[in-house]
Coordinates of C-alpha atoms and ligand atoms in Angstrom, one line a residue:
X1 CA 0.0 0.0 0.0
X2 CA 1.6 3.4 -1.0
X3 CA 2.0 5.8 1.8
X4 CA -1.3 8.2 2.8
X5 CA -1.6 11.3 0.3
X6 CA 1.5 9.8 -1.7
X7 CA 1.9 11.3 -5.2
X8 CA -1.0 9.8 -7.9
X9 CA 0.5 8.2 -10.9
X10 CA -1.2 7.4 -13.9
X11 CA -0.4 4.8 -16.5
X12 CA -2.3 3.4 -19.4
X13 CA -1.9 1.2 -22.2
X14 CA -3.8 1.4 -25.7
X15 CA -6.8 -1.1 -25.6
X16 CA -6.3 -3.8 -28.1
X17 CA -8.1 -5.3 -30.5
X18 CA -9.8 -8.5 -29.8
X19 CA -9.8 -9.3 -34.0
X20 CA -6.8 -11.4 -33.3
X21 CA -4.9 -12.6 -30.9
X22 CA -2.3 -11.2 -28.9
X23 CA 1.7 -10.2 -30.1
X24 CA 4.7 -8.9 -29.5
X25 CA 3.4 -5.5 -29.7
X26 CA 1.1 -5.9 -27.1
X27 CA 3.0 -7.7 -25.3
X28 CA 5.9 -4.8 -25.6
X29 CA 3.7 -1.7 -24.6
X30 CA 2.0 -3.7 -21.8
X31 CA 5.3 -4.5 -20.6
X32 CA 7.2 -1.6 -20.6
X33 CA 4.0 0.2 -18.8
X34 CA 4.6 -2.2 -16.1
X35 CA 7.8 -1.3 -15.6
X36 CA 7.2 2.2 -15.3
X37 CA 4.1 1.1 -12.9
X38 CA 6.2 -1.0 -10.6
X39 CA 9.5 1.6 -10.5
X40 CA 6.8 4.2 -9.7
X41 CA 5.4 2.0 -6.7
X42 CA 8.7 1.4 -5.5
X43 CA 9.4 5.4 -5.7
X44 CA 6.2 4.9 -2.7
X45 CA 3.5 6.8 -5.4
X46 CA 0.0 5.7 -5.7
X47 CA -0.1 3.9 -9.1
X48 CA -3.0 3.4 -11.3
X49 CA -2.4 1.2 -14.3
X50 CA -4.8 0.6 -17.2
X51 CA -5.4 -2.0 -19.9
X52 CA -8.0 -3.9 -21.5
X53 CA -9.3 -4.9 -24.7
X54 CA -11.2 -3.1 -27.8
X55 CA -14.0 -5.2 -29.1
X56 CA -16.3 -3.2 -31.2
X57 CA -16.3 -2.1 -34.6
X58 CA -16.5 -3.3 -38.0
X59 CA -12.9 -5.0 -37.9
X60 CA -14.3 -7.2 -35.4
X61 CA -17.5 -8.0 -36.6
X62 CA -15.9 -9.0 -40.0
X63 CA -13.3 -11.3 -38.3
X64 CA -16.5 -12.8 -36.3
X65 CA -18.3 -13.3 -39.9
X66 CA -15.4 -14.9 -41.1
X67 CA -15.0 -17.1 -38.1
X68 CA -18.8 -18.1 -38.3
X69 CA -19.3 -16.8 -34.8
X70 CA -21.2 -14.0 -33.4
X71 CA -18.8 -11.0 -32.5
X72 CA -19.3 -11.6 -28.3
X73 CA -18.3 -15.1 -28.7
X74 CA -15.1 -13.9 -30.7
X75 CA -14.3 -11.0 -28.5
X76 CA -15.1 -13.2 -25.6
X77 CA -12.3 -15.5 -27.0
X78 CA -9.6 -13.5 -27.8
X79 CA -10.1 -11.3 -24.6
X80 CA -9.3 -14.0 -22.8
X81 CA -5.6 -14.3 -24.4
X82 CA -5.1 -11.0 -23.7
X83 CA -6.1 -11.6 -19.9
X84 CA -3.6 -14.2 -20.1
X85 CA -0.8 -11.7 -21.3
X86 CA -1.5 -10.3 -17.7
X87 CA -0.9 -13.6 -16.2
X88 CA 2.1 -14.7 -18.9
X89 CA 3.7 -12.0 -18.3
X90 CA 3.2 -10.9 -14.8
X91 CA 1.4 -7.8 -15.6
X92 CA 0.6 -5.7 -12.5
X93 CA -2.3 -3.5 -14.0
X94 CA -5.0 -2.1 -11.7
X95 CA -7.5 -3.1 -14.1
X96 CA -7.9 -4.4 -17.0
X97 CA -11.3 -3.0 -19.2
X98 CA -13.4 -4.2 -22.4
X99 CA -15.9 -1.5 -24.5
X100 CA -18.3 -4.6 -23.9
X101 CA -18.5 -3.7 -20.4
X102 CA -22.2 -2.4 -19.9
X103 CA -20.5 0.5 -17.2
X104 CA -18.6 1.2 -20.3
X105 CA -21.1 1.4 -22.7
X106 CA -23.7 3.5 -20.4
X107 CA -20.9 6.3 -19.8
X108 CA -20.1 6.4 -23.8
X109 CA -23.6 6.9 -24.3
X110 CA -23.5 9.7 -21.0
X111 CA -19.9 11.8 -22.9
X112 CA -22.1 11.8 -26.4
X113 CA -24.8 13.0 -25.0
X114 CA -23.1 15.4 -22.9
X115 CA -21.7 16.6 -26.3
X116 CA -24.0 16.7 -28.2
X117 CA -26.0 18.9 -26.2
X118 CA -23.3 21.0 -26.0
X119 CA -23.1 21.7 -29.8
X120 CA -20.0 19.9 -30.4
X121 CA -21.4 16.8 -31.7
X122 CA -23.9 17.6 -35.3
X123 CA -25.1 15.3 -37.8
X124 CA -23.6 15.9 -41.0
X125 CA -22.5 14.0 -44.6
X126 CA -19.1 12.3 -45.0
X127 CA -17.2 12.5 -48.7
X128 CA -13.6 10.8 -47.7
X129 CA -12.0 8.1 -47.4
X130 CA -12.0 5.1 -45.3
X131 CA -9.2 2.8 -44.4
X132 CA -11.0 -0.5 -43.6
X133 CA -7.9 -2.8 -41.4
X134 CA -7.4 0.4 -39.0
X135 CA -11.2 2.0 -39.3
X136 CA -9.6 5.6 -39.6
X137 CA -10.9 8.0 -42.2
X138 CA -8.5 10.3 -44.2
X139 CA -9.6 13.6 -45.7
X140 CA -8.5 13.6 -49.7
X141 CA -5.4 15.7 -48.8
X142 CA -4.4 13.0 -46.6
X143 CA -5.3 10.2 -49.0
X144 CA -3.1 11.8 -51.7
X145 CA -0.5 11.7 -49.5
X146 CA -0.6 8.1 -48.8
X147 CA -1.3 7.7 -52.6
X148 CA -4.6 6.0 -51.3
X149 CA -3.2 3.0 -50.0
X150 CA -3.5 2.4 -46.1
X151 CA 0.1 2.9 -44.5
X152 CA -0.3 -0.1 -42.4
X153 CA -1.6 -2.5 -44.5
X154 CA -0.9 -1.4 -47.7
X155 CA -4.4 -1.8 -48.9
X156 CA -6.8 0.3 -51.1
X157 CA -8.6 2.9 -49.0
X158 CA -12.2 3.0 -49.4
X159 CA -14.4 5.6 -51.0
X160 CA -16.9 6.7 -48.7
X161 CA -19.7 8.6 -48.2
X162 CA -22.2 8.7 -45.4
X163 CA -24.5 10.2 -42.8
X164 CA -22.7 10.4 -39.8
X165 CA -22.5 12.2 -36.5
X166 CA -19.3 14.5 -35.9
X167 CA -17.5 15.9 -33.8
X168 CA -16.8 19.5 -34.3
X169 CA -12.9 19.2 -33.9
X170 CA -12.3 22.3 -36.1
X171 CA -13.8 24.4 -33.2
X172 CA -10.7 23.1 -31.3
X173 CA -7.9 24.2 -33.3
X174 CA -6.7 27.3 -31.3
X175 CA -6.9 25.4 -28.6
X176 CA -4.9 22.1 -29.4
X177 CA -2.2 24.7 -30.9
X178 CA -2.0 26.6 -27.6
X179 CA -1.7 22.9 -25.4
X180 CA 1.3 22.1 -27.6
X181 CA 3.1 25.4 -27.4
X182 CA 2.2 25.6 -23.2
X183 CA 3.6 22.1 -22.6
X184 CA 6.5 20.5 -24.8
X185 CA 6.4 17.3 -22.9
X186 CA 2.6 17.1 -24.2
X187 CA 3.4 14.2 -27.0
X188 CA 7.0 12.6 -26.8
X189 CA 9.1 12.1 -27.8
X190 CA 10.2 14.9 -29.7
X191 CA 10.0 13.5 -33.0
X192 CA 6.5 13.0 -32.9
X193 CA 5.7 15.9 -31.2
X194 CA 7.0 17.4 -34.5
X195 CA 5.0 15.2 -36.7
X196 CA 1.7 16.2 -35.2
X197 CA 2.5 19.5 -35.3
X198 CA 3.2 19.3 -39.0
X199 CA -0.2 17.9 -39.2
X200 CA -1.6 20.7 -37.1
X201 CA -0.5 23.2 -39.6
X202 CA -2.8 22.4 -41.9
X203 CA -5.7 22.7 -40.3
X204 CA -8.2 20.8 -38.4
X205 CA -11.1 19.2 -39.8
X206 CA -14.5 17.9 -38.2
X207 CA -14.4 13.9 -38.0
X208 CA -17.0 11.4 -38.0
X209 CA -17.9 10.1 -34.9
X210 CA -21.2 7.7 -35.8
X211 CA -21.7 4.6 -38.5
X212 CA -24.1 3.4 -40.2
X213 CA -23.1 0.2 -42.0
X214 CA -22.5 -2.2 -39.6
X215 CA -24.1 -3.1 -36.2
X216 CA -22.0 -4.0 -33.7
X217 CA -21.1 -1.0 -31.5
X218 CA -22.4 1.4 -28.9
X219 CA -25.6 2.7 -30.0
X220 CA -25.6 6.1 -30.5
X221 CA -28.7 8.3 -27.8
X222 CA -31.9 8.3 -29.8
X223 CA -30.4 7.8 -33.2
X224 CA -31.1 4.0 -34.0
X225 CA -29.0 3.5 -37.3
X226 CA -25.9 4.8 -35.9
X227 CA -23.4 2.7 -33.5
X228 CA -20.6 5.3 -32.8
X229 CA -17.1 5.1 -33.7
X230 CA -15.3 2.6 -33.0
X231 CA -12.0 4.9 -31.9
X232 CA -14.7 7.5 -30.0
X233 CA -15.6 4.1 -27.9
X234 CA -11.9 3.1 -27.1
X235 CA -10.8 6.7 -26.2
X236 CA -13.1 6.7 -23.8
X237 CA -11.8 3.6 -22.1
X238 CA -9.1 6.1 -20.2
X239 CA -12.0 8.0 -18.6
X240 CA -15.0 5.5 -18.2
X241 CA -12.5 3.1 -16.3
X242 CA -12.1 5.9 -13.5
X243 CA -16.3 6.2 -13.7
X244 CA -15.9 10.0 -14.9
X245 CA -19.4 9.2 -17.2
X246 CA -21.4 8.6 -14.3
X247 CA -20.3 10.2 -10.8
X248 CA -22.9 7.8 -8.6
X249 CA -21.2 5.1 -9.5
X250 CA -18.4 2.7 -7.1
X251 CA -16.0 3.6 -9.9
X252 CA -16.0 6.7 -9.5
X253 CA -16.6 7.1 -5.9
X254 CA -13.2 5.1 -5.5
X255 CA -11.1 6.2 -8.8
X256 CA -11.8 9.5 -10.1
X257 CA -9.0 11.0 -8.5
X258 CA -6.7 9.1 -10.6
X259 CA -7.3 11.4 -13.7
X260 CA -5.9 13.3 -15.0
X261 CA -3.4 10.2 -16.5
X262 CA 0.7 10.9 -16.0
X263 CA 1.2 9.2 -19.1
X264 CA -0.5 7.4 -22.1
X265 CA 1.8 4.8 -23.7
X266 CA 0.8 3.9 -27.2
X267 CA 2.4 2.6 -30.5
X268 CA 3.2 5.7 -33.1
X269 CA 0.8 4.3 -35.6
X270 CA -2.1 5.6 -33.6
X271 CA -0.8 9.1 -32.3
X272 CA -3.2 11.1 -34.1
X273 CA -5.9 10.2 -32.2
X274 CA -4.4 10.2 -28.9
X275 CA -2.8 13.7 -29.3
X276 CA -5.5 15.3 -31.0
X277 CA -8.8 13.9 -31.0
X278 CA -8.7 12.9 -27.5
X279 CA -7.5 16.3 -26.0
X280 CA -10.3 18.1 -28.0
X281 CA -12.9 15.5 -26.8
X282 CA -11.6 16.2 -23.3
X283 CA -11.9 19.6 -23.8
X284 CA -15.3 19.7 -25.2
X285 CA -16.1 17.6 -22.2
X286 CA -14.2 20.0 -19.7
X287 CA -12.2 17.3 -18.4
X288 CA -8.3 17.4 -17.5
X289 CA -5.9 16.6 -19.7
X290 CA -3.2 13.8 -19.6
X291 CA 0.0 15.3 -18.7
X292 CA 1.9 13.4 -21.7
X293 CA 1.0 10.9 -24.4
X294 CA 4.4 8.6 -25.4
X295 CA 4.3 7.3 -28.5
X296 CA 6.8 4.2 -28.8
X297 CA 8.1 2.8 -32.1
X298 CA 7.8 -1.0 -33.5
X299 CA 9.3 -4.2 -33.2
X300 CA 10.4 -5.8 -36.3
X301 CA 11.8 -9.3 -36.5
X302 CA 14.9 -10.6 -37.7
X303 CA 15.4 -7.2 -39.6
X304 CA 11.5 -7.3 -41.2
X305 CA 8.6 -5.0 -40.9
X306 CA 5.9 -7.8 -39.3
X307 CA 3.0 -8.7 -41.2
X308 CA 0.8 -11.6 -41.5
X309 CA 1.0 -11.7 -45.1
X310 CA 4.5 -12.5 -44.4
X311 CA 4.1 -14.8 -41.4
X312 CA 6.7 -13.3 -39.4
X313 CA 4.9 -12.1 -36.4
X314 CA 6.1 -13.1 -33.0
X315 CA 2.9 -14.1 -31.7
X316 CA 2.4 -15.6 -27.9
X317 CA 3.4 -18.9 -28.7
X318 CA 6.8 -18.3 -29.5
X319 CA 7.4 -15.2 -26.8
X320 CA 6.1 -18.3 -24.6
X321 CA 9.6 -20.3 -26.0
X322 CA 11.4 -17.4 -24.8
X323 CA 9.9 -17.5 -21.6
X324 CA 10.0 -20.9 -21.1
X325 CA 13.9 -21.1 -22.4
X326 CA 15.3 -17.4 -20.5
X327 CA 12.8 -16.8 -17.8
X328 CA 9.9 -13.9 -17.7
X329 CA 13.0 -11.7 -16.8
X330 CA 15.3 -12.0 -19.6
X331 CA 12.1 -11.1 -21.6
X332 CA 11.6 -8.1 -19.6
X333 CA 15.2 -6.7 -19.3
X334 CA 15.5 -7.5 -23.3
X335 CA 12.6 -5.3 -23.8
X336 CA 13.2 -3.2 -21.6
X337 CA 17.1 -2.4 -23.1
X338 CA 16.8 -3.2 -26.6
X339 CA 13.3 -2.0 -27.2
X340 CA 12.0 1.0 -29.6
X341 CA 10.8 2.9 -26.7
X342 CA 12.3 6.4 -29.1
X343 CA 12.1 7.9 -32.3
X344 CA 13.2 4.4 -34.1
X345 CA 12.2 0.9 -34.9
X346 CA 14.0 -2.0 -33.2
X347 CA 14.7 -5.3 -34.3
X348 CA 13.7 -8.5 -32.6
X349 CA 16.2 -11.0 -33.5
X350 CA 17.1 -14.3 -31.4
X351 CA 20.7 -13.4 -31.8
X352 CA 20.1 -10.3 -30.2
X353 CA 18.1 -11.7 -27.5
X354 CA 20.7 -14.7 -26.5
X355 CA 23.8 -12.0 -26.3
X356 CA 22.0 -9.5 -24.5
X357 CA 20.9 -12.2 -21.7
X358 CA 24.4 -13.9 -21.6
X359 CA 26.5 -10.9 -21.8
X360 CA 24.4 -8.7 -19.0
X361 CA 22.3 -11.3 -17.4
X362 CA 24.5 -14.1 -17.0
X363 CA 28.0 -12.8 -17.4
X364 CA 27.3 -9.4 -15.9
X365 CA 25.0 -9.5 -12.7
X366 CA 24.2 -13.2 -12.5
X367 CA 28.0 -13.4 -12.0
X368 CA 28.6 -11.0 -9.6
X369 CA 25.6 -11.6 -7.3
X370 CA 27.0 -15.7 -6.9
X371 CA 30.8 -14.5 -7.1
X372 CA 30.1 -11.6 -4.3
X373 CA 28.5 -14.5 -2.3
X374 CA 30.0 -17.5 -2.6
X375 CA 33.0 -15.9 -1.3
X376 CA 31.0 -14.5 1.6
X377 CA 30.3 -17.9 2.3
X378 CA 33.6 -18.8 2.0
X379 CA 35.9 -15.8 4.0
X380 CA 32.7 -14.7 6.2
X381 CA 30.9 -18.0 7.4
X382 CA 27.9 -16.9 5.1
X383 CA 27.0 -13.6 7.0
X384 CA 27.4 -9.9 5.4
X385 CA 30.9 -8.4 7.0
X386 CA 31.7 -5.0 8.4
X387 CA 33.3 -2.2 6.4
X388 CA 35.6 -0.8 8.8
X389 CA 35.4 1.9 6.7
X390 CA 39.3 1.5 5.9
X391 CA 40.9 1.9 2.1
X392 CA 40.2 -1.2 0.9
X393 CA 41.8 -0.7 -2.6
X394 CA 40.3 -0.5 -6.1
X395 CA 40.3 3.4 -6.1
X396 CA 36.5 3.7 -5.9
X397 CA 34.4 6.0 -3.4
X398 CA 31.2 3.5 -3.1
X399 CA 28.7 5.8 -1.4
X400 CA 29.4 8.3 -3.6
X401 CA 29.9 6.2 -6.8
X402 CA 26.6 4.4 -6.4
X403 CA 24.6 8.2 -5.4
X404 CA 25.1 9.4 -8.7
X405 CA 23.7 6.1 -10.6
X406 CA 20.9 6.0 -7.9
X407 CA 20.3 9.5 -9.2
X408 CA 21.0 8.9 -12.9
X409 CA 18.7 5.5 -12.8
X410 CA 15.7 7.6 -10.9
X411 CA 15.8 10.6 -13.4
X412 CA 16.3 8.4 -16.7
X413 CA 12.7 6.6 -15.5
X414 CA 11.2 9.7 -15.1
X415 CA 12.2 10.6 -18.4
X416 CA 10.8 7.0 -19.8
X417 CA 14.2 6.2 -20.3
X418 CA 14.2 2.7 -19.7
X419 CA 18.0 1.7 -21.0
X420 CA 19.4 4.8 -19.6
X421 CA 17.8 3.7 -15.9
X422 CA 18.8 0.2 -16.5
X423 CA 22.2 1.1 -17.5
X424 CA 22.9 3.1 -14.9
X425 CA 22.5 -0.6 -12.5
X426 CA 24.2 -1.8 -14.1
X427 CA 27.2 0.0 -14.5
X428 CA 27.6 -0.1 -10.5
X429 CA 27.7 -4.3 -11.2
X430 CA 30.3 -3.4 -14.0
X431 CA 32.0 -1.7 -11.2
X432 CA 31.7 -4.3 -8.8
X433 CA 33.2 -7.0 -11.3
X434 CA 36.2 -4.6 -11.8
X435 CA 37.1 -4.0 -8.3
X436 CA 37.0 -8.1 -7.7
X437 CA 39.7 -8.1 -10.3
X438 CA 41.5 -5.1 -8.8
X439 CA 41.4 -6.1 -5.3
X440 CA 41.8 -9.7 -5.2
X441 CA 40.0 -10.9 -2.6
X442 CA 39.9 -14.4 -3.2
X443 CA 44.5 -14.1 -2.9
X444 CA 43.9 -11.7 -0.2
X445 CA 41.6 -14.1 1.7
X446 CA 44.8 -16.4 2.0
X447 CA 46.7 -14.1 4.4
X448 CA 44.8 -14.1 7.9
X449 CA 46.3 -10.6 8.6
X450 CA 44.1 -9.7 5.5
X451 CA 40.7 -10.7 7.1
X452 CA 39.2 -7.1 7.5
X453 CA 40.3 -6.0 4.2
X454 CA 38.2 -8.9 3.0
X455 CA 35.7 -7.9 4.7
X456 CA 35.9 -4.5 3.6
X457 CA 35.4 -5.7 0.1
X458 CA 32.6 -7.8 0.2
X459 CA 30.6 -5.4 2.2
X460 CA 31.0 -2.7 -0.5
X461 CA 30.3 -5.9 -3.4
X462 CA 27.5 -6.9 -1.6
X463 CA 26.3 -3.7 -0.7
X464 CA 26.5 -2.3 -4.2
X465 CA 25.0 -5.5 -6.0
X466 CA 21.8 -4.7 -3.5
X467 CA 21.6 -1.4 -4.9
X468 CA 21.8 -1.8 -8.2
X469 CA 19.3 -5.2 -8.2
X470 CA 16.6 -2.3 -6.1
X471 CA 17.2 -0.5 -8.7
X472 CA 16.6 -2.8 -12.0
X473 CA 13.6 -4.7 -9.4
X474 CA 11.2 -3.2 -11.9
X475 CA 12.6 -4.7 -14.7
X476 CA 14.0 -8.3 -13.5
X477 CA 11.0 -8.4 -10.6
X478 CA 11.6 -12.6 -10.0
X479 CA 15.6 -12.2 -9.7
X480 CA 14.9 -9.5 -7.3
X481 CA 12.9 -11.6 -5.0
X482 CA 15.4 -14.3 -5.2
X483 CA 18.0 -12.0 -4.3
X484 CA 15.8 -10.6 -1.7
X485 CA 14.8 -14.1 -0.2
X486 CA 18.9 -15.5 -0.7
X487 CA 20.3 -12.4 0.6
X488 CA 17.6 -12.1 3.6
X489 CA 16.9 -7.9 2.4
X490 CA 13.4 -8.5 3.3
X491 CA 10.8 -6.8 0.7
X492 CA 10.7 -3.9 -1.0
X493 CA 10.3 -0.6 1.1
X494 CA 8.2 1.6 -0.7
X495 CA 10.9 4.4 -1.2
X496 CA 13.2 3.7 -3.9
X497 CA 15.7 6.3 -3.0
X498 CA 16.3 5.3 0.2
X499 CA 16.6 1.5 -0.4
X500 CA 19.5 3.0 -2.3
X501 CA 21.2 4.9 0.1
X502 CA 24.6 3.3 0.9
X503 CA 25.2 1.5 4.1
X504 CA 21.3 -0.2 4.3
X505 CA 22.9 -3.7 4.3
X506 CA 23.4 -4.8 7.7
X507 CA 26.5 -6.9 8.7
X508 CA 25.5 -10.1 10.1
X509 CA 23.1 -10.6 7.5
X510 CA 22.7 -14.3 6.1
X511 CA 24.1 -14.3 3.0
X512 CA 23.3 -17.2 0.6
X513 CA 24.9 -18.3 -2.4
X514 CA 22.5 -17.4 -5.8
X515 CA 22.5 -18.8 -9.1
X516 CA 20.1 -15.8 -10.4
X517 CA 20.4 -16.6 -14.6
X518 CA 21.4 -20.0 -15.7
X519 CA 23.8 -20.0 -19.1
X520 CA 21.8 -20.9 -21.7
X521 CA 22.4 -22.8 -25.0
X522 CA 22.6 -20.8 -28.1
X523 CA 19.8 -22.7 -30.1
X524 CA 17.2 -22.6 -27.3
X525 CA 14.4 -20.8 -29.1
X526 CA 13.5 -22.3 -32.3
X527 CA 13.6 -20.3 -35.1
X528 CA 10.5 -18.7 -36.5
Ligands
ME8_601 O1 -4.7 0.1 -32.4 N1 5.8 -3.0 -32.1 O2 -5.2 -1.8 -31.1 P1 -4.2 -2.8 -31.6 C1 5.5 -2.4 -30.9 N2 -7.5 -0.8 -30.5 N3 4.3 -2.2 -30.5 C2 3.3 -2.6 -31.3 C3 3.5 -3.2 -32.6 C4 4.9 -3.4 -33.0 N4 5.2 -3.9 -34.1 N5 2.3 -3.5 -33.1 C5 1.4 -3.1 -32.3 C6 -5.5 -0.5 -31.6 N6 1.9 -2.6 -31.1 C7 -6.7 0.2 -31.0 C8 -6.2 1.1 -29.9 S1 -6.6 2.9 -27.9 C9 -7.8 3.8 -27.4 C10 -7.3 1.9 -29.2 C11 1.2 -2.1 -29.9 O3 -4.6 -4.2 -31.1 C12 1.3 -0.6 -29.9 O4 1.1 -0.2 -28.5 O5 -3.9 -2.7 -33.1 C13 0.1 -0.2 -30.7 O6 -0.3 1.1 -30.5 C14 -0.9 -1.2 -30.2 O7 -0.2 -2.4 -30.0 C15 -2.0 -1.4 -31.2 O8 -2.9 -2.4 -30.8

């Protein structure tokens, strides 16, 4: 439980798609929001994370069609592998929401209404163009652009033309020009900040935010032909989650406090809508803002852009090989270091994956955390020794050395910097590795006359390996608790910084030996 009054914190994932099953991708942003959620927790704030599934829309009922099932039973089914994601993965989300959710469906209905009786919703004819696989519409300036061919599938855009309800988003221009120039941090990272402001220049235009073709969606208030929007229905997730559309209810009675959202984590393919529809629908609604929307790259595997035409998607079965071969960790830490949380795309290889879980899991702190106490076991009868506080060799100043990566690790989080914060850990085991091979302290150990200066040693090792595995718990959560359990350190406390103060390791501490990452065989994942 985070202290009383401790600092809110926000975190949400996209909703996905319940068309198909989960991958990589979802797998990746649900991750990496975990991460921040659990660092956050262990910084002692009061953490709200979000996921859950989209399962309306024509995509949907199509797939269902196509399936021979109704489109419940289908988003019934693949819901359920997302759920499983959560438990795969060990996913720490507050809650986890669907659009079928009836206390989701009532409160879409409430924001509609709420807008259109506020002018910003009107009923109106659409001439554009349609882009089926992501139900987005594009104006004609935009389809020239993309030469009418959807960007992510690569197939036809549709002509279309129909009745629909819109949202007056031209109203909200000024406004959404003004939000970007008052906060920077709005959309990161920088590079797409700049695209959408690109797109900003020229010039806002209502959208659609009703259809009339299909059937399975929220209804729209006293129009009987129209289900709304598919992507009106999922922004809404963020707010109807926290019960904001209907203020009598337990949801909101116990949540509401939790918007506005710190961050919203989403793939760049659907940045648009998250950093300008859904601020202008917030403001039409007079609700708060999120403080940032982070818009991550993509994966691509084995130096491919993913496709299913192309079969290379790393679906759950074979992120379950990884799993089952490295541990949930080395999943975690690889995403967590190698992954396109910037500007650019990363590449999913298994090479990749094998050398960065030998060369920093196994070689780096798995080796250091059983070196560091085996010989504790060894020279010091299993139990932490005293630092005597005398020069112990090595030429490094400890307290101060590990300070400024505590620091360094801390602000590099805040900044969504998840290699920099994990890099920073682990440059104190670097450190710790080096001063072994400075100091010695397995010759030393030899000499009785050289007992304290042994000591000395593997009090600072010891010490130092703590901190940096309180700093990377967030990322390598199951090797911390082993750590935690061999090294008796007891659990987490709830205030990051202070875990990481020097000196917290007690001497007289048991000190077991741990094998934290086993060495794995090159070939252990299968390819493709
Ligand atoms: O777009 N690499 O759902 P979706 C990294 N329902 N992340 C990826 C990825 C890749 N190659 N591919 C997908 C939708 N993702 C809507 C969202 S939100 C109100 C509605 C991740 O199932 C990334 O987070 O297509 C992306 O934004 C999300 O999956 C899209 O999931």
């Amino acid at each position: 439980m985070p202290p009383m009054n401790a600092p809110r914190h926000t975190i949400t994932t996209p909703i996905y798609y319940v068309n198909d099953r989960p991958h990589i991708g979802h797998v990746y942003t649900t991750t990496i929001c975990d991460i921040w959620s659990r660092f956050e927790r262990l910084l002692g704030k009061d953490v709200f994370f979000l996921t859950g599934t989209d399962e309306h829309g024509q995509k949907v009922e199509q797939s269902a069609v196509a399936r021979g099932v109704s489109p419940q039973a289908l988003a019934d089914e693949n819901c359920a592998e997302f759920r499983r994601v959560m438990s795969l993965f060990d996913i720490t989300n507050d809650e986890f929401i669907r659009t079928t959710d009836p206390r989701h469906e009532s409160q879409v209905q409430a924001f509609v209404d709420r807008l259109m009786d506020s002018g910003d919703v009107y009923l109106g004819t659409f001439e554009g163009w349609y882009d089926a696989g992501q139900e987005e519409y594009y104006t004609e300036t935009k389809a020239r652009e993309v030469e009418y061919l959807s960007p992510i599938s690569g197939k036809p855009l549709d002509r279309a033309t129909e009745e629909n309800y819109y949202f007056r988003l031209s109203a909200y221009q000024d406004r959404v020009e003004s939000l970007f120039a008052a906060n920077p941090e709005f959309v990161r990272p920088e590079a797409r900040r700049n695209e959408v402001l690109g797109r900003l220049r020229e010039g806002l235009q209502d959208v659609p935010i009703s259809r009339t073709n299909f059937t399975w969606g929220i209804g729209v208030p006293d129009a009987p032909d129209h289900v709304i929007y598919v992507w009106i229905d999922a922004l809404f997730n963020y707010i109807t989650a926290l019960g904001l559309g209907d203020p009598e209810s337990a949801w909101f009675q116990s949540r509401h406090e939790y918007w506005p959202a710190t961050v919203q984590v989403i793939g760049k393919e659907i940045l648009w809508f998250h950093a300008v529809i859904w601020p202008a629908l917030l403001m039409a609604l007079d609700l708060p803002l999120p403080k940032c929307v982070y818009a991550h790259s993509f994966w691509i595997s084995e130096g491919q852009k993913m496709s299913k035409s192309l079969g290379n998607f790393i679906g759950l079965e074979q992120l379950n090989q990884y799993v089952e071969a490295y541990g949930q960790d080395a999943l975690r830490y690889f995403f967590a270091t190698q992954g396109p949380v910037g500007a650019t795309d990363s590449d999913f290889s298994r090479r990749q994956f094998h050398e960065t879980y030998t060369t920093d899991l196994v070689n780096t702190l798995g080796n250091c955390a059983s070196r560091t106490s085996a010989m504790i076991g060894k020279y010091c009868e299993g139990q932490c020794p005293t630092d005597s506080g005398a020069c112990a060799g090595g030429g490094v100043e400890w307290s101060q050395f590990t300070g400024a990566q505590v620091a360094t690790s801390i602000e590099a989080m805040d900044r969504f910097d998840l290699a920099g914060s994990t890099g920073a850990a682990m440059a104190i085991v670097r450190r710790v590795d080096a001063f072994i091979n400075d100091t010695a302290p397995f010759k030393l150990a030899k000499d009785p006359e050289q007992a304290e200066r042994v000591g000395n040693i593997l009090y600072r090792c010891a010490e130092a390996v703590r901190i940096a595995t309180c700093l990377l718990e967030a990322v390598i959560p199951q090797a911390a608790g082993q750590l935690r359990e061999a090294w008796s350190l007891g659990p987490a406390s709830g205030d990051l910084a202070d875990a990481c103060r020097w000196g917290g390791l007690h001497p007289g501490t048991s000190i077991k030996k741990v094998a934290l990452f086993p060495r794995i065989e090159t070939d252990a994942v299968p390819a493709g």
